[in-house]
């Protein structure tokens, strides 16, 4: 068990004094960073600024109990904490403010996030894990209000899991589960559902978590009294306070933001509860000031009255800290000892200003050098073209008049010059063209890399292993195939666990996990409450700590509760850290072709468009689904696997190599060959398309049926275009709404694969009606594409081209 701050031995007065002055110095540096950062924005050097001034003292106190192996999931005002945890320097703070794309200078996001969004790098350059127990860890911040909370739950629960789960390499992620997950949130954001859902789940699960609430009395301009049922969040949370002898609830500690010794005591107690008892703790930090207002977008003088502004100036944390230091004295062996004099503190203040200014200057010069080097490499080449078009000199003149130049200005000049000299075949233009290609590749990497894994473990690299069958292979229900494959997975990968509504005790609603909890225990196969957003969050956080979670969302419709976390957090983890962090979560769900408004939706278009960065896998049966699980557990990409809801009781031949066979991502399968028309579909609709294809054969139409299998990535080898080249007709069939997934598939085939070149008829999409399906089988028939719909509409394509051979039906 790790020693907690409250258990540390007494220190000498000199050490005590040094720690106090070091905190004061760091607080002053952070404050000067806020002041200078705001000025940099207002003078036009940066686009936007949001700073942590006023929160210095509580963050210094929190940092004292933050140890190697611990994780933070926070929001964008924790710069003092990041400094104290050695996750931020003055230079990297300003590099992020300027959006410097260098990972070395701005390691949190390489310029992809606005300032104040912090992260440590969990991965080596090759995408492999670092030893996370040897460093202090900050999971990459996101801006959406309270969006960081669900992930916090998973980061904390991972510690509890590591108390019992061990696997090869697990020592890089946890030291016997003694780590704490720290969360930070603004007071007004506690009005968000994600906060309540996370705290509720943490109290039920009893995980080592400390949530700090920075309470400055406002949510931008709206006072706290208008945010919640009670102005005092501690009072409102009083029902969550744990009772003696009960293994539920949390500890609640309230403390003033300007009271340094009280803050140290509060966080020492919070750490002791969380680290030694695995209890969630809420630290409600009240009377927080915000000296510069919410952000550079506005002034707090517009909504705070004179009385409030006067109070804030008097109770500024650093001012009160200074007063406390100057008033502190103690007698030791008959001699009065003080911490510092006015002159000594003034010297620290001056040094803090110099340190910050020097760091800012270094960051600005490094950032500017990137731009000047770019301009220096292209401008002479553009000038070489002046004789080839009279407009070039005008472009150069306009460029030189720019007071401040960015990369985009250099690119604009080059592209305009290439446009003006189109059709010219000269050595000078060829040189500029080559330079443009070179610099474009650099900036493509700077701004567009790592949406998906670029490591050796990316899903596309997982080799296909086909299922094998023998005479002994049985025909079983699809649910048995997926269940028995999960059995092999849990045996093969001790770091794998699954959790969700009904996933544990009853083995999920469709019995795909039947008997797994009994065999592998309730840590690895667990039931959860009805709280989809935090089921997803559990998975994100666990995966960031080296576990391989499968987060089960009971039905595809319920994914809507998760879309914010999927879109803003999971899908962007690798991108927003430029490969510095990853979360290879597998989301398990089931859907399609069920009856009734609430269990039969197909929000695939929303998933596709909102969650780029997550692989979207849509197997047509449970054997294919099992193969995708086997694939993704060898990959470090996050994914969602949509099992066919109508396939659990349908018979499939069970492979002999369960747990080993894989289905490759981005690879289609031709399930019926044909020569007249290409029918493209996926998932549950595939069975109906196959029925329709057989009917079309009777009508003299030979249909080729393609199961896309994975929507992201999509047909990496462009095999669908080859099919269209053969058949010259294309139909995309889907049970999503019109303009949904079918539009995505059509764009991929016609635009990216250029299959429009081979078409003899207009491409056709057959989709569901724009409403949810009405109840019962008749509702499904009249709401989603039926075999009759498909046959008639595809037949009509042939009637249009040859009405003699294919007379009209209606």
mmCIF file of C-alpha atoms in Angstrom, residues 296-528:
data_model
loop_
_atom_site.group_PDB
_atom_site.id
_atom_site.type_symbol
_atom_site.label_atom_id
_atom_site.label_comp_id
_atom_site.label_asym_id
_atom_site.label_seq_id
_atom_site.Cartn_x
_atom_site.Cartn_y
_atom_site.Cartn_z
ATOM 1 C CA UNK A 296 -10.587 36.409 -23.543
ATOM 2 C CA UNK A 297 -13.984 36.449 -25.239
ATOM 3 C CA UNK A 298 -15.519 38.740 -22.633
ATOM 4 C CA UNK A 299 -15.191 40.694 -19.414
ATOM 5 C CA UNK A 300 -16.657 39.577 -16.097
ATOM 6 C CA UNK A 301 -17.283 43.210 -15.221
ATOM 7 C CA UNK A 302 -20.386 42.908 -17.409
ATOM 8 C CA UNK A 303 -22.136 40.526 -15.038
ATOM 9 C CA UNK A 304 -20.442 40.871 -11.622
ATOM 10 C CA UNK A 305 -21.473 43.771 -9.412
ATOM 11 C CA UNK A 306 -19.047 46.075 -7.622
ATOM 12 C CA UNK A 307 -19.467 44.233 -4.330
ATOM 13 C CA UNK A 308 -18.503 40.895 -5.900
ATOM 14 C CA UNK A 309 -15.556 42.381 -7.771
ATOM 15 C CA UNK A 310 -14.325 44.067 -4.594
ATOM 16 C CA UNK A 311 -14.596 40.799 -2.659
ATOM 17 C CA UNK A 312 -12.701 38.925 -5.358
ATOM 18 C CA UNK A 313 -9.836 41.406 -5.249
ATOM 19 C CA UNK A 314 -9.583 41.022 -1.457
ATOM 20 C CA UNK A 315 -9.853 37.218 -1.445
ATOM 21 C CA UNK A 316 -7.587 36.456 -4.360
ATOM 22 C CA UNK A 317 -5.893 33.190 -3.386
ATOM 23 C CA UNK A 318 -2.343 34.328 -4.043
ATOM 24 C CA UNK A 319 -2.903 37.549 -2.115
ATOM 25 C CA UNK A 320 -4.263 35.611 0.886
ATOM 26 C CA UNK A 321 -1.390 33.133 0.564
ATOM 27 C CA UNK A 322 1.073 36.004 0.688
ATOM 28 C CA UNK A 323 -0.657 37.403 3.782
ATOM 29 C CA UNK A 324 -0.532 33.998 5.461
ATOM 30 C CA UNK A 325 3.186 33.614 4.744
ATOM 31 C CA UNK A 326 3.987 37.088 6.093
ATOM 32 C CA UNK A 327 1.890 36.516 9.223
ATOM 33 C CA UNK A 328 3.371 33.087 9.949
ATOM 34 C CA UNK A 329 5.873 32.756 12.741
ATOM 35 C CA UNK A 330 6.911 29.972 15.077
ATOM 36 C CA UNK A 331 9.291 29.708 17.979
ATOM 37 C CA UNK A 332 11.878 26.962 17.645
ATOM 38 C CA UNK A 333 14.380 26.492 20.446
ATOM 39 C CA UNK A 334 13.708 29.999 21.725
ATOM 40 C CA UNK A 335 14.114 31.651 18.369
ATOM 41 C CA UNK A 336 11.274 33.112 16.285
ATOM 42 C CA UNK A 337 11.271 31.734 12.786
ATOM 43 C CA UNK A 338 9.397 33.196 9.817
ATOM 44 C CA UNK A 339 8.844 31.858 6.320
ATOM 45 C CA UNK A 340 9.757 34.965 4.341
ATOM 46 C CA UNK A 341 9.917 38.734 4.450
ATOM 47 C CA UNK A 342 8.135 41.182 2.168
ATOM 48 C CA UNK A 343 11.366 41.717 0.259
ATOM 49 C CA UNK A 344 11.874 38.002 -0.269
ATOM 50 C CA UNK A 345 8.353 37.567 -1.627
ATOM 51 C CA UNK A 346 8.757 40.622 -3.853
ATOM 52 C CA UNK A 347 11.890 39.026 -5.279
ATOM 53 C CA UNK A 348 9.962 35.815 -6.010
ATOM 54 C CA UNK A 349 7.271 37.884 -7.725
ATOM 55 C CA UNK A 350 9.846 39.598 -9.912
ATOM 56 C CA UNK A 351 11.578 36.339 -10.754
ATOM 57 C CA UNK A 352 8.231 34.777 -11.695
ATOM 58 C CA UNK A 353 7.586 37.571 -14.195
ATOM 59 C CA UNK A 354 11.038 37.148 -15.709
ATOM 60 C CA UNK A 355 10.661 33.353 -15.914
ATOM 61 C CA UNK A 356 7.327 33.635 -17.679
ATOM 62 C CA UNK A 357 8.479 36.324 -20.069
ATOM 63 C CA UNK A 358 11.572 34.312 -20.968
ATOM 64 C CA UNK A 359 9.490 31.172 -21.553
ATOM 65 C CA UNK A 360 7.005 33.087 -23.676
ATOM 66 C CA UNK A 361 9.812 34.602 -25.748
ATOM 67 C CA UNK A 362 11.364 31.191 -26.374
ATOM 68 C CA UNK A 363 7.999 29.666 -27.331
ATOM 69 C CA UNK A 364 7.150 32.550 -29.690
ATOM 70 C CA UNK A 365 10.527 32.512 -31.398
ATOM 71 C CA UNK A 366 10.384 28.736 -31.910
ATOM 72 C CA UNK A 367 6.873 28.983 -33.301
ATOM 73 C CA UNK A 368 7.781 31.879 -35.592
ATOM 74 C CA UNK A 369 10.891 30.094 -36.849
ATOM 75 C CA UNK A 370 8.708 27.302 -38.192
ATOM 76 C CA UNK A 371 6.790 29.855 -40.247
ATOM 77 C CA UNK A 372 9.816 31.890 -41.377
ATOM 78 C CA UNK A 373 11.606 28.706 -42.418
ATOM 79 C CA UNK A 374 8.557 27.706 -44.470
ATOM 80 C CA UNK A 375 8.352 31.119 -46.109
ATOM 81 C CA UNK A 376 12.079 31.116 -46.742
ATOM 82 C CA UNK A 377 11.787 27.790 -48.541
ATOM 83 C CA UNK A 378 8.930 28.782 -50.881
ATOM 84 C CA UNK A 379 9.193 32.526 -51.515
ATOM 85 C CA UNK A 380 12.342 32.339 -53.705
ATOM 86 C CA UNK A 381 10.698 29.605 -55.768
ATOM 87 C CA UNK A 382 7.596 31.738 -56.267
ATOM 88 C CA UNK A 383 9.768 34.714 -57.230
ATOM 89 C CA UNK A 384 11.373 32.548 -59.905
ATOM 90 C CA UNK A 385 7.965 32.412 -61.608
ATOM 91 C CA UNK A 386 7.511 36.175 -61.935
ATOM 92 C CA UNK A 387 8.482 36.106 -65.586
ATOM 93 C CA UNK A 388 5.900 33.447 -66.423
ATOM 94 C CA UNK A 389 2.778 35.336 -65.320
ATOM 95 C CA UNK A 390 2.231 38.992 -64.507
ATOM 96 C CA UNK A 391 -0.052 38.132 -61.589
ATOM 97 C CA UNK A 392 2.768 36.478 -59.633
ATOM 98 C CA UNK A 393 4.372 39.809 -58.760
ATOM 99 C CA UNK A 394 1.007 41.062 -57.440
ATOM 100 C CA UNK A 395 0.622 37.957 -55.310
ATOM 101 C CA UNK A 396 4.104 38.445 -53.842
ATOM 102 C CA UNK A 397 3.366 42.106 -53.157
ATOM 103 C CA UNK A 398 0.130 41.259 -51.338
ATOM 104 C CA UNK A 399 1.943 38.596 -49.344
ATOM 105 C CA UNK A 400 4.743 40.946 -48.313
ATOM 106 C CA UNK A 401 2.221 43.536 -47.090
ATOM 107 C CA UNK A 402 0.842 41.126 -44.499
ATOM 108 C CA UNK A 403 1.754 42.339 -41.008
ATOM 109 C CA UNK A 404 1.507 38.863 -39.513
ATOM 110 C CA UNK A 405 2.095 35.778 -41.604
ATOM 111 C CA UNK A 406 0.914 32.242 -40.900
ATOM 112 C CA UNK A 407 1.470 28.961 -42.673
ATOM 113 C CA UNK A 408 -1.817 29.348 -44.504
ATOM 114 C CA UNK A 409 -0.588 32.578 -46.095
ATOM 115 C CA UNK A 410 2.487 30.843 -47.490
ATOM 116 C CA UNK A 411 0.354 28.001 -48.828
ATOM 117 C CA UNK A 412 -2.116 30.464 -50.343
ATOM 118 C CA UNK A 413 0.717 32.208 -52.172
ATOM 119 C CA UNK A 414 2.084 28.935 -53.532
ATOM 120 C CA UNK A 415 -1.293 27.613 -54.634
ATOM 121 C CA UNK A 416 -2.306 30.880 -56.322
ATOM 122 C CA UNK A 417 1.026 30.900 -58.143
ATOM 123 C CA UNK A 418 0.583 27.327 -59.331
ATOM 124 C CA UNK A 419 -2.936 28.131 -60.464
ATOM 125 C CA UNK A 420 -1.718 31.190 -62.384
ATOM 126 C CA UNK A 421 0.990 29.181 -64.165
ATOM 127 C CA UNK A 422 -1.138 26.165 -65.008
ATOM 128 C CA UNK A 423 -0.258 24.714 -68.380
ATOM 129 C CA UNK A 424 3.290 26.016 -68.127
ATOM 130 C CA UNK A 425 6.009 23.426 -68.403
ATOM 131 C CA UNK A 426 9.124 24.932 -66.860
ATOM 132 C CA UNK A 427 11.861 23.854 -64.488
ATOM 133 C CA UNK A 428 10.929 26.707 -62.125
ATOM 134 C CA UNK A 429 7.323 25.604 -61.881
ATOM 135 C CA UNK A 430 8.397 21.967 -61.415
ATOM 136 C CA UNK A 431 10.604 23.018 -58.503
ATOM 137 C CA UNK A 432 7.737 24.891 -56.860
ATOM 138 C CA UNK A 433 5.397 21.975 -57.447
ATOM 139 C CA UNK A 434 7.836 19.563 -55.808
ATOM 140 C CA UNK A 435 8.273 21.895 -52.850
ATOM 141 C CA UNK A 436 4.493 22.214 -52.517
ATOM 142 C CA UNK A 437 4.115 18.430 -52.424
ATOM 143 C CA UNK A 438 6.828 18.180 -49.765
ATOM 144 C CA UNK A 439 5.441 20.862 -47.465
ATOM 145 C CA UNK A 440 1.880 19.615 -47.932
ATOM 146 C CA UNK A 441 2.872 16.183 -46.645
ATOM 147 C CA UNK A 442 4.425 17.801 -43.579
ATOM 148 C CA UNK A 443 1.309 19.810 -42.793
ATOM 149 C CA UNK A 444 -0.952 16.873 -43.540
ATOM 150 C CA UNK A 445 0.890 15.038 -40.781
ATOM 151 C CA UNK A 446 0.742 18.098 -38.529
ATOM 152 C CA UNK A 447 -3.004 18.554 -38.849
ATOM 153 C CA UNK A 448 -4.555 15.287 -40.001
ATOM 154 C CA UNK A 449 -2.566 12.323 -38.676
ATOM 155 C CA UNK A 450 -3.548 9.770 -36.031
ATOM 156 C CA UNK A 451 -7.308 9.845 -36.482
ATOM 157 C CA UNK A 452 -6.869 6.086 -36.436
ATOM 158 C CA UNK A 453 -3.955 4.071 -35.117
ATOM 159 C CA UNK A 454 -0.708 4.373 -37.053
ATOM 160 C CA UNK A 455 1.056 1.700 -35.012
ATOM 161 C CA UNK A 456 1.898 -1.875 -35.929
ATOM 162 C CA UNK A 457 -1.225 -2.870 -33.989
ATOM 163 C CA UNK A 458 -3.710 -0.966 -36.133
ATOM 164 C CA UNK A 459 -6.684 -3.095 -37.094
ATOM 165 C CA UNK A 460 -5.835 -3.150 -40.788
ATOM 166 C CA UNK A 461 -2.644 -5.032 -39.948
ATOM 167 C CA UNK A 462 -4.407 -7.928 -38.220
ATOM 168 C CA UNK A 463 -4.122 -10.885 -40.552
ATOM 169 C CA UNK A 464 -7.184 -12.855 -41.545
ATOM 170 C CA UNK A 465 -7.557 -16.312 -40.066
ATOM 171 C CA UNK A 466 -10.542 -18.043 -41.600
ATOM 172 C CA UNK A 467 -12.883 -20.114 -39.439
ATOM 173 C CA UNK A 468 -12.224 -23.816 -39.801
ATOM 174 C CA UNK A 469 -14.840 -26.550 -39.837
ATOM 175 C CA UNK A 470 -14.842 -30.308 -39.644
ATOM 176 C CA UNK A 471 -17.355 -33.113 -39.719
ATOM 177 C CA UNK A 472 -17.687 -32.648 -35.974
ATOM 178 C CA UNK A 473 -18.698 -28.972 -36.343
ATOM 179 C CA UNK A 474 -22.222 -28.526 -35.013
ATOM 180 C CA UNK A 475 -25.095 -26.371 -36.192
ATOM 181 C CA UNK A 476 -25.958 -24.221 -33.173
ATOM 182 C CA UNK A 477 -27.825 -21.038 -32.365
ATOM 183 C CA UNK A 478 -25.841 -17.947 -33.237
ATOM 184 C CA UNK A 479 -25.784 -16.978 -29.562
ATOM 185 C CA UNK A 480 -23.872 -20.172 -28.786
ATOM 186 C CA UNK A 481 -21.158 -19.258 -31.290
ATOM 187 C CA UNK A 482 -20.676 -15.809 -29.760
ATOM 188 C CA UNK A 483 -20.877 -17.191 -26.199
ATOM 189 C CA UNK A 484 -18.311 -19.903 -26.788
ATOM 190 C CA UNK A 485 -16.055 -17.429 -28.563
ATOM 191 C CA UNK A 486 -16.243 -15.091 -25.552
ATOM 192 C CA UNK A 487 -15.290 -18.039 -23.368
ATOM 193 C CA UNK A 488 -12.124 -18.489 -25.436
ATOM 194 C CA UNK A 489 -11.446 -14.726 -25.338
ATOM 195 C CA UNK A 490 -11.665 -14.511 -21.534
ATOM 196 C CA UNK A 491 -9.403 -17.522 -21.233
ATOM 197 C CA UNK A 492 -6.891 -16.178 -23.748
ATOM 198 C CA UNK A 493 -6.822 -12.516 -22.658
ATOM 199 C CA UNK A 494 -6.908 -12.058 -18.851
ATOM 200 C CA UNK A 495 -6.949 -8.283 -19.381
ATOM 201 C CA UNK A 496 -10.304 -8.517 -21.177
ATOM 202 C CA UNK A 497 -13.528 -7.773 -19.328
ATOM 203 C CA UNK A 498 -17.098 -7.023 -20.299
ATOM 204 C CA UNK A 499 -19.757 -4.989 -18.516
ATOM 205 C CA UNK A 500 -23.193 -3.631 -19.248
ATOM 206 C CA UNK A 501 -26.864 -3.874 -18.424
ATOM 207 C CA UNK A 502 -27.762 -7.547 -17.823
ATOM 208 C CA UNK A 503 -24.313 -8.638 -19.027
ATOM 209 C CA UNK A 504 -23.362 -10.481 -15.847
ATOM 210 C CA UNK A 505 -25.813 -12.539 -13.866
ATOM 211 C CA UNK A 506 -28.148 -13.531 -16.704
ATOM 212 C CA UNK A 507 -25.471 -13.577 -19.401
ATOM 213 C CA UNK A 508 -26.935 -10.660 -21.435
ATOM 214 C CA UNK A 509 -30.466 -10.380 -22.790
ATOM 215 C CA UNK A 510 -29.701 -12.748 -25.656
ATOM 216 C CA UNK A 511 -27.559 -15.194 -23.664
ATOM 217 C CA UNK A 512 -24.389 -14.367 -25.564
ATOM 218 C CA UNK A 513 -22.545 -14.285 -22.216
ATOM 219 C CA UNK A 514 -24.357 -17.186 -20.602
ATOM 220 C CA UNK A 515 -22.312 -18.689 -17.767
ATOM 221 C CA UNK A 516 -19.385 -16.320 -18.235
ATOM 222 C CA UNK A 517 -19.791 -14.505 -14.912
ATOM 223 C CA UNK A 518 -19.998 -17.767 -13.032
ATOM 224 C CA UNK A 519 -16.808 -18.946 -14.734
ATOM 225 C CA UNK A 520 -14.731 -15.742 -14.739
ATOM 226 C CA UNK A 521 -16.149 -13.777 -11.821
ATOM 227 C CA UNK A 522 -18.084 -10.551 -11.439
ATOM 228 C CA UNK A 523 -15.020 -8.320 -11.892
ATOM 229 C CA UNK A 524 -14.463 -9.472 -15.465
ATOM 230 C CA UNK A 525 -18.110 -10.052 -16.407
ATOM 231 C CA UNK A 526 -20.145 -7.395 -14.649
ATOM 232 C CA UNK A 527 -23.611 -5.949 -14.506
ATOM 233 C CA UNK A 528 -24.034 -2.197 -14.499
#
